[in-house]
CSV table of C-alpha atoms and ligand atoms in Angstrom, one decimal:
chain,number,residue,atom,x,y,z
A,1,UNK,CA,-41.9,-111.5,56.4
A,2,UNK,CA,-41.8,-115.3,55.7
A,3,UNK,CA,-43.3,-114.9,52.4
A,4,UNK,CA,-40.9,-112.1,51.1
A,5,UNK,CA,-38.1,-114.1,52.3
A,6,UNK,CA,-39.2,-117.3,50.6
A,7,UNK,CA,-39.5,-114.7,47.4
A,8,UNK,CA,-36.0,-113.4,48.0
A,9,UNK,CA,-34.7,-116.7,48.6
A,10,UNK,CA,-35.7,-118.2,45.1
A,11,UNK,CA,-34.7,-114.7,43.9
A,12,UNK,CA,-30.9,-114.9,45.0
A,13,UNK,CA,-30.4,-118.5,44.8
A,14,UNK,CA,-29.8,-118.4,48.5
A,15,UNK,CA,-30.1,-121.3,51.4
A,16,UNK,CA,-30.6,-120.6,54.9
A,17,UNK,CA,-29.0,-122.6,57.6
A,18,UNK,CA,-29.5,-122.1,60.9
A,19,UNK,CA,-28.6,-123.2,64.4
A,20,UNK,CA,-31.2,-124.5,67.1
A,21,UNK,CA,-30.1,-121.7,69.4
A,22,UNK,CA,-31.1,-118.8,67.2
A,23,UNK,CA,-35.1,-118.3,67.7
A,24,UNK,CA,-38.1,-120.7,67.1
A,25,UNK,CA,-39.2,-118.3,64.3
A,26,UNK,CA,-35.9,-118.5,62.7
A,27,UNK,CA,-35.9,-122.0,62.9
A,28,UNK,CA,-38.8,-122.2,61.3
A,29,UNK,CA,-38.0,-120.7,58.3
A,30,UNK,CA,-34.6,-122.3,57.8
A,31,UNK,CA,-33.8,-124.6,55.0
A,32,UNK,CA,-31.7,-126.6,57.1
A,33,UNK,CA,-31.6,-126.8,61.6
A,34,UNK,CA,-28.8,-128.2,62.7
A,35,UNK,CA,-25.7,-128.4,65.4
A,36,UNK,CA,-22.2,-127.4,64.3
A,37,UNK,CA,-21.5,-130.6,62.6
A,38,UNK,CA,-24.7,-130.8,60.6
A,39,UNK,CA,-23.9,-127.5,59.5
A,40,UNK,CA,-20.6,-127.6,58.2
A,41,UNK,CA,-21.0,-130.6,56.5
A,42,UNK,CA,-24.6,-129.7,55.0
A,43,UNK,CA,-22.9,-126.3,53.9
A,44,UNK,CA,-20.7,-128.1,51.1
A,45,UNK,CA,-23.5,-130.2,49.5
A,46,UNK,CA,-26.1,-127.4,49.2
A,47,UNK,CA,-26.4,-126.4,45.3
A,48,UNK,CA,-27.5,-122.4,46.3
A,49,UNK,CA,-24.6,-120.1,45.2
A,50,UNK,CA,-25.8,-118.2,48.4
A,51,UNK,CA,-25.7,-119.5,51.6
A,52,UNK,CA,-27.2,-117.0,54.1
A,53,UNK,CA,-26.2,-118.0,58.1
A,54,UNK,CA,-28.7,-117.9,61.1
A,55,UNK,CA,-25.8,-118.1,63.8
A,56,UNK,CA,-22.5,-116.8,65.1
A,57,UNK,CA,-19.9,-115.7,63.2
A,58,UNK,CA,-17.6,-119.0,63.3
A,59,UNK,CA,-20.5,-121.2,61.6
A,60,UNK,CA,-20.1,-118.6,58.9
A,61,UNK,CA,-16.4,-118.8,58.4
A,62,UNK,CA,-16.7,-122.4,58.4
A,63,UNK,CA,-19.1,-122.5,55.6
A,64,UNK,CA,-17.0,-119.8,53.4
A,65,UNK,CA,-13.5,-121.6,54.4
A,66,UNK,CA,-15.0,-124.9,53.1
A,67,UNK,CA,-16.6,-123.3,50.3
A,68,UNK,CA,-14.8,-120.2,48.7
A,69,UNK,CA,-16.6,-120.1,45.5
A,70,UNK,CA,-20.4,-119.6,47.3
A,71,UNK,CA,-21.6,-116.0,49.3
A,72,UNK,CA,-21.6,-116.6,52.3
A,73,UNK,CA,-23.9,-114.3,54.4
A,74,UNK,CA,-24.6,-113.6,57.6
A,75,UNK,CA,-27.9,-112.6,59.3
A,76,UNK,CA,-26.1,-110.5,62.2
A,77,UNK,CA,-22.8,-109.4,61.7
A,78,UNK,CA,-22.5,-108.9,65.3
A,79,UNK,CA,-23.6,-112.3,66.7
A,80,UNK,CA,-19.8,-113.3,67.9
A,81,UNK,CA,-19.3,-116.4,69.8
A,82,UNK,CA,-17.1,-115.0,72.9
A,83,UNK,CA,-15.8,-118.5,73.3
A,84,UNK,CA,-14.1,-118.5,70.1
A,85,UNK,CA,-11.5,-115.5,70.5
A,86,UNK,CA,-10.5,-117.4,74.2
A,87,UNK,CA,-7.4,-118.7,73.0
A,88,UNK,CA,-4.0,-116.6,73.1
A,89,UNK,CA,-2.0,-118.0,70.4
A,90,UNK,CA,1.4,-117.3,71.7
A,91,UNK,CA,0.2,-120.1,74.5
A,92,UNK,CA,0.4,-122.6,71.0
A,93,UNK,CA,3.1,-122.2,69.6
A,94,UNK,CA,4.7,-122.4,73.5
A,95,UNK,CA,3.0,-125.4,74.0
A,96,UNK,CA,3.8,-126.8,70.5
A,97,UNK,CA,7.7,-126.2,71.7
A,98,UNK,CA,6.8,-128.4,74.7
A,99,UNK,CA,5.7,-131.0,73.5
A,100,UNK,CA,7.1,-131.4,70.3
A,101,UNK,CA,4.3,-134.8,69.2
A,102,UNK,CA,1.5,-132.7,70.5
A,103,UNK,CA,-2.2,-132.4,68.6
A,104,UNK,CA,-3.5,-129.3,68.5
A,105,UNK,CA,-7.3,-129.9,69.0
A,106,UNK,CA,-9.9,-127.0,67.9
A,107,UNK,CA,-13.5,-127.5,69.0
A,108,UNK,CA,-15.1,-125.1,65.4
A,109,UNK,CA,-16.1,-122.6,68.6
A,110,UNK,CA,-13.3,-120.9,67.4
A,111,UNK,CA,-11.9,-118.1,64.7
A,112,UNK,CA,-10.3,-118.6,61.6
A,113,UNK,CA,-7.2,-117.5,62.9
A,114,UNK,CA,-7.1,-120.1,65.3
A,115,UNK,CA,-8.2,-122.9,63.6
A,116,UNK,CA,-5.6,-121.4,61.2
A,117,UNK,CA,-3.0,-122.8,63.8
A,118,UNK,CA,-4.5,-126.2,65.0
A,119,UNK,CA,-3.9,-129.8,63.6
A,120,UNK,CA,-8.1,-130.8,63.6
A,121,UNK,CA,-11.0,-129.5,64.3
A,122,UNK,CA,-13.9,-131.0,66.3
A,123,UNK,CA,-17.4,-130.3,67.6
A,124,UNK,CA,-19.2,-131.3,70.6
A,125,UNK,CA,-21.0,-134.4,68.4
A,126,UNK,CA,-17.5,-135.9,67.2
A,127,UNK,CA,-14.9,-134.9,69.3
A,128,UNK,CA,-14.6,-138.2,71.1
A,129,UNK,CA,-14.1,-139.9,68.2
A,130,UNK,CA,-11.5,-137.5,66.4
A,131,UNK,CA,-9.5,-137.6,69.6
A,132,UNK,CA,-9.1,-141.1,70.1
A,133,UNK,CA,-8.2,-142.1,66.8
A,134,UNK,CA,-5.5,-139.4,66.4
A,135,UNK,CA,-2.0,-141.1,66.8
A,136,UNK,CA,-0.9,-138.3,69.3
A,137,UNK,CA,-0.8,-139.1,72.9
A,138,UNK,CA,-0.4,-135.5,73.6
A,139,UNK,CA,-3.6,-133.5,73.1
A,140,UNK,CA,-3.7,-129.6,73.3
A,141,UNK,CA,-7.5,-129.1,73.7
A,142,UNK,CA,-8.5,-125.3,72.7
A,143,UNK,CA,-10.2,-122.9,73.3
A,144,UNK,CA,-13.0,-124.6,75.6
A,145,UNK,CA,-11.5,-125.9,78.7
A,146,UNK,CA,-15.3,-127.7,79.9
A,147,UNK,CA,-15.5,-130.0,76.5
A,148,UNK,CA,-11.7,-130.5,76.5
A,149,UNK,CA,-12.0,-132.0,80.1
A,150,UNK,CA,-14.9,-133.7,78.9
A,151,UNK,CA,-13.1,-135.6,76.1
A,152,UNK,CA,-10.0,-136.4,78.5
A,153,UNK,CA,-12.4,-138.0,81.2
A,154,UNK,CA,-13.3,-140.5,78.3
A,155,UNK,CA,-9.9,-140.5,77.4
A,156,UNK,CA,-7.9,-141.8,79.8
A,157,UNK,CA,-5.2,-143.0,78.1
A,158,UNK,CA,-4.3,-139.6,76.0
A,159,UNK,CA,-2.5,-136.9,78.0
A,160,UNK,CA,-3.8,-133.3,77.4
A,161,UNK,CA,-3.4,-129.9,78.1
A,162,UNK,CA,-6.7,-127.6,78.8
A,163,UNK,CA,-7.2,-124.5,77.5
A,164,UNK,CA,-9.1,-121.8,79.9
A,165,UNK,CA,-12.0,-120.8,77.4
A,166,UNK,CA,-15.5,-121.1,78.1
A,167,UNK,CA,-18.7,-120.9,77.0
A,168,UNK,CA,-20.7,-118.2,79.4
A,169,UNK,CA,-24.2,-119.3,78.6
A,170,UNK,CA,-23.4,-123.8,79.7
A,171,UNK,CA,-21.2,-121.6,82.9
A,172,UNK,CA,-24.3,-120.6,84.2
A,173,UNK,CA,-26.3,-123.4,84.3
A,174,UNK,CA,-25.2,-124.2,88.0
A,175,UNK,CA,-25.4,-127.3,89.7
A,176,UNK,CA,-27.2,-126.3,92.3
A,177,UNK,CA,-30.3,-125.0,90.2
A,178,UNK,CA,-30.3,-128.7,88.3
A,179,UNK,CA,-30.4,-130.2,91.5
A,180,UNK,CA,-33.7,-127.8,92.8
A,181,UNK,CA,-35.0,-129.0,89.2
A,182,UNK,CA,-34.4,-132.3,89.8
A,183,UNK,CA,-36.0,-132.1,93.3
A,184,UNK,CA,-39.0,-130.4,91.5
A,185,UNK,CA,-39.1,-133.2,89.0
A,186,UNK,CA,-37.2,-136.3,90.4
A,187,UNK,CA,-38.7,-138.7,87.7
A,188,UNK,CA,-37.1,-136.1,84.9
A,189,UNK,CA,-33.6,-137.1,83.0
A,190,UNK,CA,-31.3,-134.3,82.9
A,191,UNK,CA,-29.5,-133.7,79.4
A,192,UNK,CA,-26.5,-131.8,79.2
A,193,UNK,CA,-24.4,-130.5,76.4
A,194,UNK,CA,-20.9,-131.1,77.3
A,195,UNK,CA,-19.6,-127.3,77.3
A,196,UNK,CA,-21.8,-127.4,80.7
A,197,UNK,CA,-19.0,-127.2,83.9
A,198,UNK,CA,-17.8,-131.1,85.1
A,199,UNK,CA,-19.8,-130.8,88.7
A,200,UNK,CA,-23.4,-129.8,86.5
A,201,UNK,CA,-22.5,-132.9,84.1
A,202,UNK,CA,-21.9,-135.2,86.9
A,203,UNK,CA,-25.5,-135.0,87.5
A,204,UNK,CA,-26.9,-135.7,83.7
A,205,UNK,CA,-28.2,-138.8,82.2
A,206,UNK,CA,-27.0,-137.7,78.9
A,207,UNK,CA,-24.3,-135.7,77.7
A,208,UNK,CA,-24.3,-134.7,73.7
A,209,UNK,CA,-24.3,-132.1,71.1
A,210,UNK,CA,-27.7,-130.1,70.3
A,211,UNK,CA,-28.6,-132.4,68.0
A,212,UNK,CA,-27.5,-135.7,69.8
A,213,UNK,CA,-29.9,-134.4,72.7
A,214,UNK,CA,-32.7,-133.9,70.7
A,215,UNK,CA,-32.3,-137.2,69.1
A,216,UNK,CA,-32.0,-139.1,72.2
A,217,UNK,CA,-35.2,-137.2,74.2
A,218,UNK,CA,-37.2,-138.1,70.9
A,219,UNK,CA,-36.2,-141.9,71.1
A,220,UNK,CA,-36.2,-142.1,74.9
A,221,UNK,CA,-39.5,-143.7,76.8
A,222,UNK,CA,-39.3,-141.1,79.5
A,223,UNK,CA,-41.4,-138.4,79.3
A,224,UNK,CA,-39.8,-135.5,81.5
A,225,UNK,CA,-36.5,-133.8,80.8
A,226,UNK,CA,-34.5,-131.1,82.1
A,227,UNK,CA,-32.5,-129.4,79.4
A,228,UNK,CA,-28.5,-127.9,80.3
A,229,UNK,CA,-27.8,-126.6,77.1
A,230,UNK,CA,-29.0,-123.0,75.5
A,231,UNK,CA,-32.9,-122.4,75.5
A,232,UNK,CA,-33.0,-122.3,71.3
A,233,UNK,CA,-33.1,-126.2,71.5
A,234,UNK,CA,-37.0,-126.2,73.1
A,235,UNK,CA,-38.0,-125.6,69.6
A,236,UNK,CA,-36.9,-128.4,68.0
A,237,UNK,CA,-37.7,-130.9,70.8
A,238,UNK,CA,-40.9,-128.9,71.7
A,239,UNK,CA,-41.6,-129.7,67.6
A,240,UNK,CA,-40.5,-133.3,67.6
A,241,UNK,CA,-42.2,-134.2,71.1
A,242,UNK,CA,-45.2,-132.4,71.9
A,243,UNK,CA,-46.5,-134.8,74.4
A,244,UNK,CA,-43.1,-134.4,76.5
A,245,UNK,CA,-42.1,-132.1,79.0
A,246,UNK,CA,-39.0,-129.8,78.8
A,247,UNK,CA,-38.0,-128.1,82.0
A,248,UNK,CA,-35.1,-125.5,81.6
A,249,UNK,CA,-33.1,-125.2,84.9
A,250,UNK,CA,-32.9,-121.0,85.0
A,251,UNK,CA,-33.6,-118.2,83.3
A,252,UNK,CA,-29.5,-117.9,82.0
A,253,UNK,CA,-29.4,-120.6,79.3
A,254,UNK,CA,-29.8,-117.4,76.6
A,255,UNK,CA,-26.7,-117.0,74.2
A,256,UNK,CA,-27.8,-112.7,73.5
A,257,UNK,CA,-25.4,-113.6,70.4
A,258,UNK,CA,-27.4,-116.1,69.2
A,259,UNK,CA,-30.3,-114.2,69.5
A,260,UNK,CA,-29.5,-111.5,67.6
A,261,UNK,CA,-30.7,-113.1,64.5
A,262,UNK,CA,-34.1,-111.5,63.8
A,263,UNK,CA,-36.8,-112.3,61.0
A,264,UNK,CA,-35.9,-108.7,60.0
A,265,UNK,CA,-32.1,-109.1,59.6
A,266,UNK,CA,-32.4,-112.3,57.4
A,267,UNK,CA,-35.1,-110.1,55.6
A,268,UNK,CA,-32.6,-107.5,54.9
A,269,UNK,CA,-29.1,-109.6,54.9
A,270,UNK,CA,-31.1,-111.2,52.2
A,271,UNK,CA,-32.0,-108.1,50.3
A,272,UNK,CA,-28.4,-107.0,50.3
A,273,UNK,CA,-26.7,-110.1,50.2
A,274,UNK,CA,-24.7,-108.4,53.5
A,275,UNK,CA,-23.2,-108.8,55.4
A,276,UNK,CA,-20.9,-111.0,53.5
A,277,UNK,CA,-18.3,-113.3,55.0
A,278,UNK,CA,-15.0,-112.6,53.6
A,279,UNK,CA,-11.2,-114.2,54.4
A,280,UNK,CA,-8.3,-113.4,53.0
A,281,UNK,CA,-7.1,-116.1,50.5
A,282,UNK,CA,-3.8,-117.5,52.9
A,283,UNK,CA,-5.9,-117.5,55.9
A,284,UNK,CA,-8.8,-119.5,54.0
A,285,UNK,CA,-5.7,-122.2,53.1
A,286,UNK,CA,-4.6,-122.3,56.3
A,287,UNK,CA,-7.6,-122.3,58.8
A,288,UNK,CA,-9.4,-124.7,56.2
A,289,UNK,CA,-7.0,-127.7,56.7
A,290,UNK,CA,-8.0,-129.0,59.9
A,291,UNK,CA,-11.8,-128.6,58.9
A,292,UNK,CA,-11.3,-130.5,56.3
A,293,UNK,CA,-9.7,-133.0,58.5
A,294,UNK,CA,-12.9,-132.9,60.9
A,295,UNK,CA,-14.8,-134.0,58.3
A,296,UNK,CA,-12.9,-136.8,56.8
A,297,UNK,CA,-12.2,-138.4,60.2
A,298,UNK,CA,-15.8,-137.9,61.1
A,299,UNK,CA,-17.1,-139.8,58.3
A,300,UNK,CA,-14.9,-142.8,59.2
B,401,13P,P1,-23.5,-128.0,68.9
B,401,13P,O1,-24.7,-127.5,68.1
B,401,13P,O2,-22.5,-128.5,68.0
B,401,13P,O3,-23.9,-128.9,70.0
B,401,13P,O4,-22.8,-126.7,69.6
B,401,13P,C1,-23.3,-125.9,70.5
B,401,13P,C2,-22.8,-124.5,70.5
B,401,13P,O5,-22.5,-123.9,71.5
B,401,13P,C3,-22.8,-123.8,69.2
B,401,13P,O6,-22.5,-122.5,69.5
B,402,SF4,FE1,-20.8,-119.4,72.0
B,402,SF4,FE2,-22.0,-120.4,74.1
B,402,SF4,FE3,-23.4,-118.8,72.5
B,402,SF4,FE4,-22.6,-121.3,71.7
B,402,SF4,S1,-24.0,-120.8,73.4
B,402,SF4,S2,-22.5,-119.4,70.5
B,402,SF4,S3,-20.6,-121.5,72.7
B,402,SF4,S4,-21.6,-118.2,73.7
């Protein structure tokens, strides 16, 4: 399978990018690994006219609303991020009546529609940063209400209003289990990704995006970790560190979305060029504004 999809690749002019929570195997034939940032951003400097997507269906959307003239293709049409449909959009424009000043902050966990609606995006790696340096004091932080608490707790001078959307997989990782693993492995540093619940990041070291954890096990002079984010990531730092330990806290950090994408669907999404990724043009407009935004403000 890997050599028929380097073939098809060259064939279609096509790029893969994928996330580090989609399998080791699909990682490893990837063009480009990345977290939500990395991605976005890498997806408008490729040079492929085809850009086929190892991940959920909002990394997609991001890479067709920032670049209309590519194919963008997915390798499961059905790996959906639940977190991104948790917003009821009725609750912005109410909250937008409130408070007339507010920001409407959209971590890219989220649909076009709803970005279609917001002021800026953000992910997990720049969302600090965004935040602070947006003149609004009033912050509307959707849809996830773990990261938007996260980024007010740094934040203290910004007044925000959380959203109640979640990510199910970072839910489960329960304090209680990082404290057994912690008892197992007291000299271990515990690295969370901030969609984790506030009482299971009270107990990490480190708090960051996929790729801000994996950059800081690499460059830290411990050797033991235990990992709070979704299993896909012990590829990469497995790769980058094999003489470290990774220790997962429970057999729940497994997004089944994010594991939908098979060496066989990126075989055959290939050979069709399907599923495609398609928005209708005043949607694309809309929802690609405060993308854009992200990704001027995070260069700053
Ligand atoms: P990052 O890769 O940006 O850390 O995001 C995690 C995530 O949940 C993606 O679905
Ligand atoms: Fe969505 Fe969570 Fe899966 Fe990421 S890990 S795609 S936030 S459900």
């Amino acid at each position: 399978m890997k050599q028929r999809i380097a073939e098809l690749k060259k064939e279609k002019d096509a790029v893969i990018l994928a996330h580090y929570y989609v399998d080791g195997e699909v990682q490893e034939i990837a063009d480009f690994v990345g977290d939500s940032y990395y991605l976005a951003e890498k997806a408008t400097t490729v040079p492929e006219s085809v850009i086929l997507f190892c991940g959920v269906s909002f990394m997609g959307e991001s890479a067709k609303l920032l670049n209309p003239e590519k194919k963008v293709v997915m390798a499961d049409e059905t790996a959906d991020c639940p977190m991104a449909h948790m917003v009821d959009t009725d609750r912005i424009a109410e909250v937008r009546k409130e408070y007339p000043d507010v920001a409407v902050v959209c971590y890219v966990n989220s649909t076009a529609e709803i970005k279609a609606l917001s002021d800026v995006c953000v992910t997990s790696s720049n969302a600090i940063q965004i935040v602070k340096n947006l003149p609004n004091k009033d912050i509307f932080f959707i849809p996830d209400n773990n990261l938007g608490r996260y980024v007010a707790k740094q934040l203290p001078e910004k007044h925000f209003i959380f959203n109640e959307g979640f990510c199910h997989v970072h839910k489960s990782i329960h304090r209680e289990d990082v404290l057994k693993a912690k008892e197992l492995y007291p000299e271990a540093l515990v690295l969370a990704h901030p969609e984790c619940t506030e009482d299971t990041l009270e107990l990490a070291d480190f708090i960051g995006s996929t790729s801000q954890i994996i950059d800081y096990a690499t460059a830290s002079g411990h050797n033991i970790f235990i990992i709070c984010t979704e299993m896909g990531i012990f590829y990469e730092l497995m790769q980058k560190n094999p003489d470290k330990k990774f220790y997962s806290v429970g057999h729940r950090q497994f997004c089944p979305n994010m594991k939908k994408v098979r060496l066989e669907s990126v075989v055959s999404a290939l050979e069709s060029l399907e599923p495609e990724v398609e928005l209708e043009e005043s949607l694309r407009e809309k929802a690609k504004l405060p993308l854009e935004k992200m990704l001027v403000l995070a260069a700053k």
